[in-house]
């Protein structure tokens, strides 16, 4: 059975990815940092829930060393600190989770993925394309995730590893709750989204599942939006 690790896999987009994979016959390890969150997650039979803090070098490397096989890695762990990211300490924390955390997991998973000719999908953002004035660290980290994806895709193709990213638009998760509760912001977002609604985590999960599958065997170095058309406007 194919095995995938999904970081941040017990909530929001990561949980949507975990479920999409589990429903298609993957064995999934959904990893996240906080115990409360893992306890709140009701997994599918094919999902095993684990602790993993992507900012902890030693834990990340020992986590992947403990696996027998790995066919897919999805880096969904992410944080955003709206209004606080001009504080350099906060800036570094956000980059450490979103960008360096992605790199850590990719490097730690490399040998297992090379053994299985596996694939990586990183979760980018629309803010990989344009900057968010209230979230400089988030914007910088997500821009970095796209360039990291491309660098690894170029380097690791010779090892049989495909590396792609998806760039979700406005998706209904905890991260966007504050925005969804603000009717003015919601109105502005939906006005610019040609498909006039928020996206669902299952819709991101379906795209990630395809990118990990053999149907995408000639796809690497790609960044696919899943945003209801927001970026095109
Ligand atoms: P949520 O806040 O709902 O989930 C974030 C997840 O990341 C949680 O599972 C959280 O687990 C995990 N996480 C945070 N820090 C760490 C850490 N140090 N180590 C391991 N896991 C961690 O957010 P979303 O589901 O909305 O976001 C998921 C990804 O999608 C992020 O990368 C985000 O940037 C991206 N994204 C989201 C969009 C949206 O509209 N929602 C749009 C574009 C991109 P825990 O709490 O246990 O630490």
PDB file of C-alpha atoms and ligand atoms in Angstrom:
ATOM      1  CA  UNK A   1       0.000   0.000   0.000  1.00  0.00           C
ATOM      2  CA  UNK A   2       1.274   3.476  -0.841  1.00  0.00           C
ATOM      3  CA  UNK A   3       2.180   5.575   2.166  1.00  0.00           C
ATOM      4  CA  UNK A   4       2.056   9.339   2.516  1.00  0.00           C
ATOM      5  CA  UNK A   5       3.033  11.748   5.262  1.00  0.00           C
ATOM      6  CA  UNK A   6       0.935  14.911   5.510  1.00  0.00           C
ATOM      7  CA  UNK A   7       2.359  17.576   7.823  1.00  0.00           C
ATOM      8  CA  UNK A   8      -0.339  19.676   9.450  1.00  0.00           C
ATOM      9  CA  UNK A   9      -2.446  16.708   8.382  1.00  0.00           C
ATOM     10  CA  UNK A  10      -4.984  16.728  11.189  1.00  0.00           C
ATOM     11  CA  UNK A  11      -6.642  20.088  10.513  1.00  0.00           C
ATOM     12  CA  UNK A  12      -7.823  22.276   7.657  1.00  0.00           C
ATOM     13  CA  UNK A  13      -6.264  21.719   4.245  1.00  0.00           C
ATOM     14  CA  UNK A  14      -3.903  19.051   5.587  1.00  0.00           C
ATOM     15  CA  UNK A  15      -6.856  17.085   6.961  1.00  0.00           C
ATOM     16  CA  UNK A  16      -8.623  17.447   3.596  1.00  0.00           C
ATOM     17  CA  UNK A  17      -5.533  16.010   1.901  1.00  0.00           C
ATOM     18  CA  UNK A  18      -5.235  13.169   4.448  1.00  0.00           C
ATOM     19  CA  UNK A  19      -8.859  12.183   3.872  1.00  0.00           C
ATOM     20  CA  UNK A  20      -8.648  12.443   0.073  1.00  0.00           C
ATOM     21  CA  UNK A  21      -5.628  10.118   0.072  1.00  0.00           C
ATOM     22  CA  UNK A  22      -7.090   7.673   2.598  1.00  0.00           C
ATOM     23  CA  UNK A  23     -10.303   7.390   0.566  1.00  0.00           C
ATOM     24  CA  UNK A  24      -8.203   6.435  -2.471  1.00  0.00           C
ATOM     25  CA  UNK A  25      -6.361   3.578  -0.814  1.00  0.00           C
ATOM     26  CA  UNK A  26      -3.299   5.367   0.552  1.00  0.00           C
ATOM     27  CA  UNK A  27      -2.011   4.660   4.018  1.00  0.00           C
ATOM     28  CA  UNK A  28      -1.637   8.127   5.570  1.00  0.00           C
ATOM     29  CA  UNK A  29       0.412   9.443   8.466  1.00  0.00           C
ATOM     30  CA  UNK A  30      -1.162  12.743   9.503  1.00  0.00           C
ATOM     31  CA  UNK A  31       1.360  14.661  11.579  1.00  0.00           C
ATOM     32  CA  UNK A  32       0.908  17.839  13.581  1.00  0.00           C
ATOM     33  CA  UNK A  33       2.437  19.656  16.526  1.00  0.00           C
ATOM     34  CA  UNK A  34      -0.309  20.030  19.113  1.00  0.00           C
ATOM     35  CA  UNK A  35      -1.910  17.200  21.034  1.00  0.00           C
ATOM     36  CA  UNK A  36      -5.328  18.913  21.381  1.00  0.00           C
ATOM     37  CA  UNK A  37      -5.595  19.156  17.645  1.00  0.00           C
ATOM     38  CA  UNK A  38      -4.688  15.506  17.099  1.00  0.00           C
ATOM     39  CA  UNK A  39      -7.211  14.417  19.717  1.00  0.00           C
ATOM     40  CA  UNK A  40      -9.926  16.483  18.032  1.00  0.00           C
ATOM     41  CA  UNK A  41      -9.283  14.880  14.639  1.00  0.00           C
ATOM     42  CA  UNK A  42     -11.443  11.860  13.819  1.00  0.00           C
ATOM     43  CA  UNK A  43      -9.403   9.917  11.379  1.00  0.00           C
ATOM     44  CA  UNK A  44     -10.352   7.469   8.669  1.00  0.00           C
ATOM     45  CA  UNK A  45      -9.183   3.871   9.317  1.00  0.00           C
ATOM     46  CA  UNK A  46      -6.284   4.366   6.894  1.00  0.00           C
ATOM     47  CA  UNK A  47      -4.974   7.451   8.722  1.00  0.00           C
ATOM     48  CA  UNK A  48      -2.481   7.193  11.575  1.00  0.00           C
ATOM     49  CA  UNK A  49      -2.068  10.347  13.627  1.00  0.00           C
ATOM     50  CA  UNK A  50       1.435  11.314  14.850  1.00  0.00           C
ATOM     51  CA  UNK A  51       3.256  14.110  16.615  1.00  0.00           C
ATOM     52  CA  UNK A  52       5.668  16.109  14.481  1.00  0.00           C
ATOM     53  CA  UNK A  53       6.869  19.674  14.961  1.00  0.00           C
ATOM     54  CA  UNK A  54       8.364  20.712  11.620  1.00  0.00           C
ATOM     55  CA  UNK A  55      10.584  23.310  13.327  1.00  0.00           C
ATOM     56  CA  UNK A  56      12.436  20.653  15.336  1.00  0.00           C
ATOM     57  CA  UNK A  57      15.381  19.385  13.266  1.00  0.00           C
ATOM     58  CA  UNK A  58      16.167  16.320  15.346  1.00  0.00           C
ATOM     59  CA  UNK A  59      12.533  15.199  15.584  1.00  0.00           C
ATOM     60  CA  UNK A  60      11.939  15.653  11.870  1.00  0.00           C
ATOM     61  CA  UNK A  61      14.949  13.547  10.911  1.00  0.00           C
ATOM     62  CA  UNK A  62      14.219  10.795  13.440  1.00  0.00           C
ATOM     63  CA  UNK A  63      10.540  10.762  12.393  1.00  0.00           C
ATOM     64  CA  UNK A  64      11.406  10.002   8.760  1.00  0.00           C
ATOM     65  CA  UNK A  65      14.199   7.588   9.730  1.00  0.00           C
ATOM     66  CA  UNK A  66      11.565   5.599  11.610  1.00  0.00           C
ATOM     67  CA  UNK A  67       9.478   4.949   8.472  1.00  0.00           C
ATOM     68  CA  UNK A  68       9.822   1.782   6.371  1.00  0.00           C
ATOM     69  CA  UNK A  69       8.599   3.330   3.157  1.00  0.00           C
ATOM     70  CA  UNK A  70       7.254   6.584   1.807  1.00  0.00           C
ATOM     71  CA  UNK A  71       5.621   7.305  -1.532  1.00  0.00           C
ATOM     72  CA  UNK A  72       4.264  10.800  -0.938  1.00  0.00           C
ATOM     73  CA  UNK A  73       5.054  13.819   1.215  1.00  0.00           C
ATOM     74  CA  UNK A  74       2.636  16.730   1.537  1.00  0.00           C
ATOM     75  CA  UNK A  75       3.923  19.796   3.365  1.00  0.00           C
ATOM     76  CA  UNK A  76       0.802  21.510   4.671  1.00  0.00           C
ATOM     77  CA  UNK A  77       1.971  22.686   8.118  1.00  0.00           C
ATOM     78  CA  UNK A  78       1.705  26.445   8.113  1.00  0.00           C
ATOM     79  CA  UNK A  79       1.074  29.467  10.300  1.00  0.00           C
ATOM     80  CA  UNK A  80       0.139  33.090   9.696  1.00  0.00           C
ATOM     81  CA  UNK A  81       0.363  35.909  12.255  1.00  0.00           C
ATOM     82  CA  UNK A  82      -1.679  38.723  10.724  1.00  0.00           C
ATOM     83  CA  UNK A  83      -0.532  42.136  11.982  1.00  0.00           C
ATOM     84  CA  UNK A  84       2.423  40.742  14.001  1.00  0.00           C
ATOM     85  CA  UNK A  85       4.889  39.798  11.291  1.00  0.00           C
ATOM     86  CA  UNK A  86       6.861  43.085  11.288  1.00  0.00           C
ATOM     87  CA  UNK A  87       8.323  41.846  14.580  1.00  0.00           C
ATOM     88  CA  UNK A  88      11.483  40.077  13.381  1.00  0.00           C
ATOM     89  CA  UNK A  89      11.141  37.293  15.952  1.00  0.00           C
ATOM     90  CA  UNK A  90       7.638  36.515  14.718  1.00  0.00           C
ATOM     91  CA  UNK A  91       8.866  36.831  11.123  1.00  0.00           C
ATOM     92  CA  UNK A  92      11.479  34.152  11.783  1.00  0.00           C
ATOM     93  CA  UNK A  93       8.966  31.848  13.477  1.00  0.00           C
ATOM     94  CA  UNK A  94       6.602  32.014  10.512  1.00  0.00           C
ATOM     95  CA  UNK A  95       9.399  31.394   8.017  1.00  0.00           C
ATOM     96  CA  UNK A  96      10.703  28.539  10.173  1.00  0.00           C
ATOM     97  CA  UNK A  97       7.383  26.695   9.985  1.00  0.00           C
ATOM     98  CA  UNK A  98       6.253  27.532   6.453  1.00  0.00           C
ATOM     99  CA  UNK A  99       9.498  27.536   4.476  1.00  0.00           C
ATOM    100  CA  UNK A 100      12.321  25.983   6.499  1.00  0.00           C
ATOM    101  CA  UNK A 101       9.899  23.382   7.875  1.00  0.00           C
ATOM    102  CA  UNK A 102       9.042  22.396   4.312  1.00  0.00           C
ATOM    103  CA  UNK A 103      12.730  22.127   3.405  1.00  0.00           C
ATOM    104  CA  UNK A 104      13.481  20.113   6.570  1.00  0.00           C
ATOM    105  CA  UNK A 105      10.811  17.550   5.777  1.00  0.00           C
ATOM    106  CA  UNK A 106      11.805  17.343   2.102  1.00  0.00           C
ATOM    107  CA  UNK A 107      15.476  16.709   2.950  1.00  0.00           C
ATOM    108  CA  UNK A 108      14.607  14.221   5.706  1.00  0.00           C
ATOM    109  CA  UNK A 109      12.255  12.328   3.352  1.00  0.00           C
ATOM    110  CA  UNK A 110      14.553  12.374   0.316  1.00  0.00           C
ATOM    111  CA  UNK A 111      16.078   8.892   0.588  1.00  0.00           C
ATOM    112  CA  UNK A 112      12.756   7.171   1.258  1.00  0.00           C
ATOM    113  CA  UNK A 113      11.151   8.977  -1.680  1.00  0.00           C
ATOM    114  CA  UNK A 114      14.075   8.120  -3.941  1.00  0.00           C
ATOM    115  CA  UNK A 115      13.633   4.424  -3.024  1.00  0.00           C
ATOM    116  CA  UNK A 116       9.962   4.511  -4.078  1.00  0.00           C
ATOM    117  CA  UNK A 117      10.194   7.041  -6.963  1.00  0.00           C
ATOM    118  CA  UNK A 118       7.816   9.089  -4.874  1.00  0.00           C
ATOM    119  CA  UNK A 119       6.509  12.643  -5.024  1.00  0.00           C
ATOM    120  CA  UNK A 120       6.267  15.781  -2.925  1.00  0.00           C
ATOM    121  CA  UNK A 121       3.478  18.348  -2.949  1.00  0.00           C
ATOM    122  CA  UNK A 122       4.077  21.623  -1.129  1.00  0.00           C
ATOM    123  CA  UNK A 123       1.253  23.950  -0.161  1.00  0.00           C
ATOM    124  CA  UNK A 124       1.949  27.413  -1.569  1.00  0.00           C
ATOM    125  CA  UNK A 125      -0.596  30.245  -1.649  1.00  0.00           C
ATOM    126  CA  UNK A 126      -1.893  33.123  -3.714  1.00  0.00           C
ATOM    127  CA  UNK A 127       0.524  35.120  -1.556  1.00  0.00           C
ATOM    128  CA  UNK A 128       3.290  33.258  -3.377  1.00  0.00           C
ATOM    129  CA  UNK A 129       2.344  35.544  -6.270  1.00  0.00           C
ATOM    130  CA  UNK A 130       1.495  38.850  -4.586  1.00  0.00           C
ATOM    131  CA  UNK A 131       2.488  40.287  -1.220  1.00  0.00           C
ATOM    132  CA  UNK A 132       0.097  40.661   1.707  1.00  0.00           C
ATOM    133  CA  UNK A 133       0.887  43.963   3.477  1.00  0.00           C
ATOM    134  CA  UNK A 134      -0.215  42.609   6.878  1.00  0.00           C
ATOM    135  CA  UNK A 135       1.692  39.349   6.519  1.00  0.00           C
ATOM    136  CA  UNK A 136       5.246  39.949   5.221  1.00  0.00           C
ATOM    137  CA  UNK A 137       6.597  36.708   6.704  1.00  0.00           C
ATOM    138  CA  UNK A 138       3.748  34.625   5.354  1.00  0.00           C
ATOM    139  CA  UNK A 139       4.144  36.221   1.911  1.00  0.00           C
ATOM    140  CA  UNK A 140       7.927  35.773   1.885  1.00  0.00           C
ATOM    141  CA  UNK A 141       7.654  32.186   3.088  1.00  0.00           C
ATOM    142  CA  UNK A 142       5.048  31.248   0.491  1.00  0.00           C
ATOM    143  CA  UNK A 143       7.030  32.924  -2.297  1.00  0.00           C
ATOM    144  CA  UNK A 144       9.949  30.858  -1.028  1.00  0.00           C
ATOM    145  CA  UNK A 145       7.913  27.648  -1.074  1.00  0.00           C
ATOM    146  CA  UNK A 146       7.371  28.058  -4.824  1.00  0.00           C
ATOM    147  CA  UNK A 147      11.047  28.652  -5.563  1.00  0.00           C
ATOM    148  CA  UNK A 148      12.050  25.812  -3.235  1.00  0.00           C
ATOM    149  CA  UNK A 149       9.632  23.537  -5.103  1.00  0.00           C
ATOM    150  CA  UNK A 150      11.264  24.464  -8.391  1.00  0.00           C
ATOM    151  CA  UNK A 151      14.809  24.060  -7.082  1.00  0.00           C
ATOM    152  CA  UNK A 152      14.082  20.608  -5.647  1.00  0.00           C
ATOM    153  CA  UNK A 153      12.166  19.526  -8.752  1.00  0.00           C
ATOM    154  CA  UNK A 154      15.190  20.336 -10.894  1.00  0.00           C
ATOM    155  CA  UNK A 155      17.697  18.669  -8.585  1.00  0.00           C
ATOM    156  CA  UNK A 156      15.740  15.581  -7.573  1.00  0.00           C
ATOM    157  CA  UNK A 157      14.269  14.588 -10.948  1.00  0.00           C
ATOM    158  CA  UNK A 158      17.402  12.486 -11.453  1.00  0.00           C
ATOM    159  CA  UNK A 159      16.533  10.643  -8.227  1.00  0.00           C
ATOM    160  CA  UNK A 160      13.046   9.858  -9.566  1.00  0.00           C
ATOM    161  CA  UNK A 161      11.293  12.284  -7.209  1.00  0.00           C
ATOM    162  CA  UNK A 162       8.652  14.672  -8.584  1.00  0.00           C
ATOM    163  CA  UNK A 163       8.190  17.949  -6.683  1.00  0.00           C
ATOM    164  CA  UNK A 164       5.142  20.163  -7.238  1.00  0.00           C
ATOM    165  CA  UNK A 165       3.062  22.708  -5.363  1.00  0.00           C
ATOM    166  CA  UNK A 166      -0.556  23.758  -5.184  1.00  0.00           C
ATOM    167  CA  UNK A 167      -1.548  27.350  -4.534  1.00  0.00           C
ATOM    168  CA  UNK A 168      -4.916  27.412  -2.772  1.00  0.00           C
ATOM    169  CA  UNK A 169      -7.150  30.457  -2.854  1.00  0.00           C
ATOM    170  CA  UNK A 170      -9.468  31.318   0.012  1.00  0.00           C
ATOM    171  CA  UNK A 171     -10.321  28.035   1.694  1.00  0.00           C
ATOM    172  CA  UNK A 172     -12.676  27.465   4.636  1.00  0.00           C
ATOM    173  CA  UNK A 173     -10.309  26.596   7.522  1.00  0.00           C
ATOM    174  CA  UNK A 174      -9.334  27.833  10.969  1.00  0.00           C
ATOM    175  CA  UNK A 175      -6.702  30.067   9.348  1.00  0.00           C
ATOM    176  CA  UNK A 176      -9.354  32.068   7.458  1.00  0.00           C
ATOM    177  CA  UNK A 177     -12.022  32.069  10.207  1.00  0.00           C
ATOM    178  CA  UNK A 178     -11.325  35.669  11.216  1.00  0.00           C
ATOM    179  CA  UNK A 179     -11.710  36.787   7.606  1.00  0.00           C
ATOM    180  CA  UNK A 180     -14.862  34.746   7.074  1.00  0.00           C
ATOM    181  CA  UNK A 181     -16.366  36.308  10.211  1.00  0.00           C
ATOM    182  CA  UNK A 182     -15.713  39.784   8.772  1.00  0.00           C
ATOM    183  CA  UNK A 183     -18.529  40.503   6.318  1.00  0.00           C
ATOM    184  CA  UNK A 184     -16.702  43.374   4.576  1.00  0.00           C
ATOM    185  CA  UNK A 185     -13.569  41.290   3.938  1.00  0.00           C
ATOM    186  CA  UNK A 186     -15.676  38.333   2.836  1.00  0.00           C
ATOM    187  CA  UNK A 187     -17.594  40.511   0.390  1.00  0.00           C
ATOM    188  CA  UNK A 188     -14.341  41.843  -1.118  1.00  0.00           C
ATOM    189  CA  UNK A 189     -12.888  38.333  -1.444  1.00  0.00           C
ATOM    190  CA  UNK A 190     -15.992  36.863  -3.052  1.00  0.00           C
ATOM    191  CA  UNK A 191     -16.344  39.861  -5.378  1.00  0.00           C
ATOM    192  CA  UNK A 192     -12.935  39.016  -6.812  1.00  0.00           C
ATOM    193  CA  UNK A 193     -13.476  35.247  -6.936  1.00  0.00           C
ATOM    194  CA  UNK A 194     -15.168  34.244 -10.238  1.00  0.00           C
ATOM    195  CA  UNK A 195     -16.554  31.074  -8.597  1.00  0.00           C
ATOM    196  CA  UNK A 196     -18.398  33.057  -5.935  1.00  0.00           C
ATOM    197  CA  UNK A 197     -17.633  31.065  -2.804  1.00  0.00           C
ATOM    198  CA  UNK A 198     -14.899  29.927  -0.422  1.00  0.00           C
ATOM    199  CA  UNK A 199     -13.029  26.769  -1.391  1.00  0.00           C
ATOM    200  CA  UNK A 200     -13.320  23.490   0.463  1.00  0.00           C
ATOM    201  CA  UNK A 201     -10.416  21.516   1.898  1.00  0.00           C
ATOM    202  CA  UNK A 202     -11.609  18.471  -0.092  1.00  0.00           C
ATOM    203  CA  UNK A 203     -11.101  20.471  -3.304  1.00  0.00           C
ATOM    204  CA  UNK A 204      -7.453  21.060  -2.435  1.00  0.00           C
ATOM    205  CA  UNK A 205      -7.168  17.413  -1.348  1.00  0.00           C
ATOM    206  CA  UNK A 206      -8.388  16.180  -4.743  1.00  0.00           C
ATOM    207  CA  UNK A 207      -5.734  18.170  -6.616  1.00  0.00           C
ATOM    208  CA  UNK A 208      -2.940  17.073  -4.274  1.00  0.00           C
ATOM    209  CA  UNK A 209      -4.044  13.439  -4.639  1.00  0.00           C
ATOM    210  CA  UNK A 210      -3.822  13.733  -8.415  1.00  0.00           C
ATOM    211  CA  UNK A 211      -0.365  15.327  -8.195  1.00  0.00           C
ATOM    212  CA  UNK A 212       0.885  12.423  -6.089  1.00  0.00           C
ATOM    213  CA  UNK A 213      -0.661   9.820  -8.393  1.00  0.00           C
ATOM    214  CA  UNK A 214       0.840   8.051 -11.405  1.00  0.00           C
ATOM    215  CA  UNK A 215      -1.557  10.067 -13.584  1.00  0.00           C
ATOM    216  CA  UNK A 216       0.773  13.001 -12.925  1.00  0.00           C
ATOM    217  CA  UNK A 217       3.916  10.991 -13.756  1.00  0.00           C
ATOM    218  CA  UNK A 218       5.237  13.639 -16.196  1.00  0.00           C
ATOM    219  CA  UNK A 219       4.348  16.582 -13.948  1.00  0.00           C
ATOM    220  CA  UNK A 220       7.102  18.175 -11.900  1.00  0.00           C
ATOM    221  CA  UNK A 221       8.156  21.761 -11.109  1.00  0.00           C
ATOM    222  CA  UNK A 222       4.490  22.806 -11.426  1.00  0.00           C
ATOM    223  CA  UNK A 223       2.486  25.179  -9.250  1.00  0.00           C
ATOM    224  CA  UNK A 224      -1.256  24.683  -9.752  1.00  0.00           C
ATOM    225  CA  UNK A 225      -3.748  27.210  -8.406  1.00  0.00           C
ATOM    226  CA  UNK A 226      -6.927  25.904  -6.774  1.00  0.00           C
ATOM    227  CA  UNK A 227      -8.538  29.262  -6.119  1.00  0.00           C
ATOM    228  CA  UNK A 228     -11.878  29.598  -7.902  1.00  0.00           C
ATOM    229  CA  UNK A 229     -10.164  31.896 -10.424  1.00  0.00           C
ATOM    230  CA  UNK A 230      -9.049  34.530  -7.873  1.00  0.00           C
ATOM    231  CA  UNK A 231      -5.554  34.977  -9.310  1.00  0.00           C
ATOM    232  CA  UNK A 232      -6.801  35.561 -12.821  1.00  0.00           C
ATOM    233  CA  UNK A 233      -8.786  38.652 -11.829  1.00  0.00           C
TER     234      UNK A 233
HETATM  235  P1  LIG B   1      -4.866  25.588   9.764  1.00  0.00           P
HETATM  236  O1  LIG B   1      -4.455  26.659  10.700  1.00  0.00           O
HETATM  237  O2  LIG B   1      -6.261  25.078   9.798  1.00  0.00           O
HETATM  238  O3  LIG B   1      -3.882  24.319   9.908  1.00  0.00           O
HETATM  239  C1  LIG B   1      -2.514  24.489  10.006  1.00  0.00           C
HETATM  240  C2  LIG B   1      -1.898  23.163  10.319  1.00  0.00           C
HETATM  241  O4  LIG B   1      -0.473  23.339  10.408  1.00  0.00           O
HETATM  242  C3  LIG B   1      -2.361  22.571  11.615  1.00  0.00           C
HETATM  243  O5  LIG B   1      -2.548  21.186  11.461  1.00  0.00           O
HETATM  244  C4  LIG B   1      -1.199  22.824  12.555  1.00  0.00           C
HETATM  245  O6  LIG B   1      -1.061  21.847  13.560  1.00  0.00           O
HETATM  246  C5  LIG B   1      -0.034  22.683  11.589  1.00  0.00           C
HETATM  247  N1  LIG B   1       1.168  23.265  12.128  1.00  0.00           N
HETATM  248  C6  LIG B   1       1.408  24.548  12.496  1.00  0.00           C
HETATM  249  N2  LIG B   1       2.640  24.667  12.991  1.00  0.00           N
HETATM  250  C7  LIG B   1       3.203  23.432  12.934  1.00  0.00           C
HETATM  251  C8  LIG B   1       4.461  22.901  13.281  1.00  0.00           C
HETATM  252  N3  LIG B   1       5.436  23.673  13.811  1.00  0.00           N
HETATM  253  N4  LIG B   1       4.697  21.591  13.055  1.00  0.00           N
HETATM  254  C9  LIG B   1       3.742  20.802  12.539  1.00  0.00           C
HETATM  255  N5  LIG B   1       2.530  21.226  12.193  1.00  0.00           N
HETATM  256  C10 LIG B   1       2.266  22.539  12.392  1.00  0.00           C
HETATM  257  O7  LIG B   1      -4.488  26.167   8.348  1.00  0.00           O
HETATM  258  P2  LIG B   1      -4.901  25.757   6.857  1.00  0.00           P
HETATM  259  O8  LIG B   1      -5.394  24.380   6.804  1.00  0.00           O
HETATM  260  O9  LIG B   1      -5.722  26.845   6.339  1.00  0.00           O
HETATM  261  O10 LIG B   1      -3.469  25.834   6.179  1.00  0.00           O
HETATM  262  C11 LIG B   1      -2.757  24.685   5.755  1.00  0.00           C
HETATM  263  C12 LIG B   1      -1.729  25.121   4.744  1.00  0.00           C
HETATM  264  O11 LIG B   1      -2.395  25.707   3.632  1.00  0.00           O
HETATM  265  C13 LIG B   1      -0.778  26.187   5.292  1.00  0.00           C
HETATM  266  O12 LIG B   1       0.512  25.970   4.767  1.00  0.00           O
HETATM  267  C14 LIG B   1      -1.361  27.482   4.744  1.00  0.00           C
HETATM  268  O13 LIG B   1      -0.394  28.450   4.621  1.00  0.00           O
HETATM  269  C15 LIG B   1      -1.867  27.003   3.389  1.00  0.00           C
HETATM  270  N6  LIG B   1      -2.891  27.850   2.775  1.00  0.00           N
HETATM  271  C16 LIG B   1      -4.126  28.045   3.367  1.00  0.00           C
HETATM  272  C17 LIG B   1      -5.077  28.818   2.710  1.00  0.00           C
HETATM  273  C18 LIG B   1      -6.449  29.031   3.267  1.00  0.00           C
HETATM  274  O14 LIG B   1      -7.219  29.797   2.661  1.00  0.00           O
HETATM  275  N7  LIG B   1      -6.839  28.404   4.339  1.00  0.00           N
HETATM  276  C19 LIG B   1      -4.797  29.445   1.421  1.00  0.00           C
HETATM  277  C20 LIG B   1      -3.470  29.157   0.906  1.00  0.00           C
HETATM  278  C21 LIG B   1      -2.570  28.385   1.562  1.00  0.00           C
HETATM  279  P3  LIG B   1      -0.830  22.224  15.108  1.00  0.00           P
HETATM  280  O15 LIG B   1      -1.871  23.221  15.476  1.00  0.00           O
HETATM  281  O16 LIG B   1      -0.943  20.915  15.799  1.00  0.00           O
HETATM  282  O17 LIG B   1       0.529  22.800  15.219  1.00  0.00           O
END
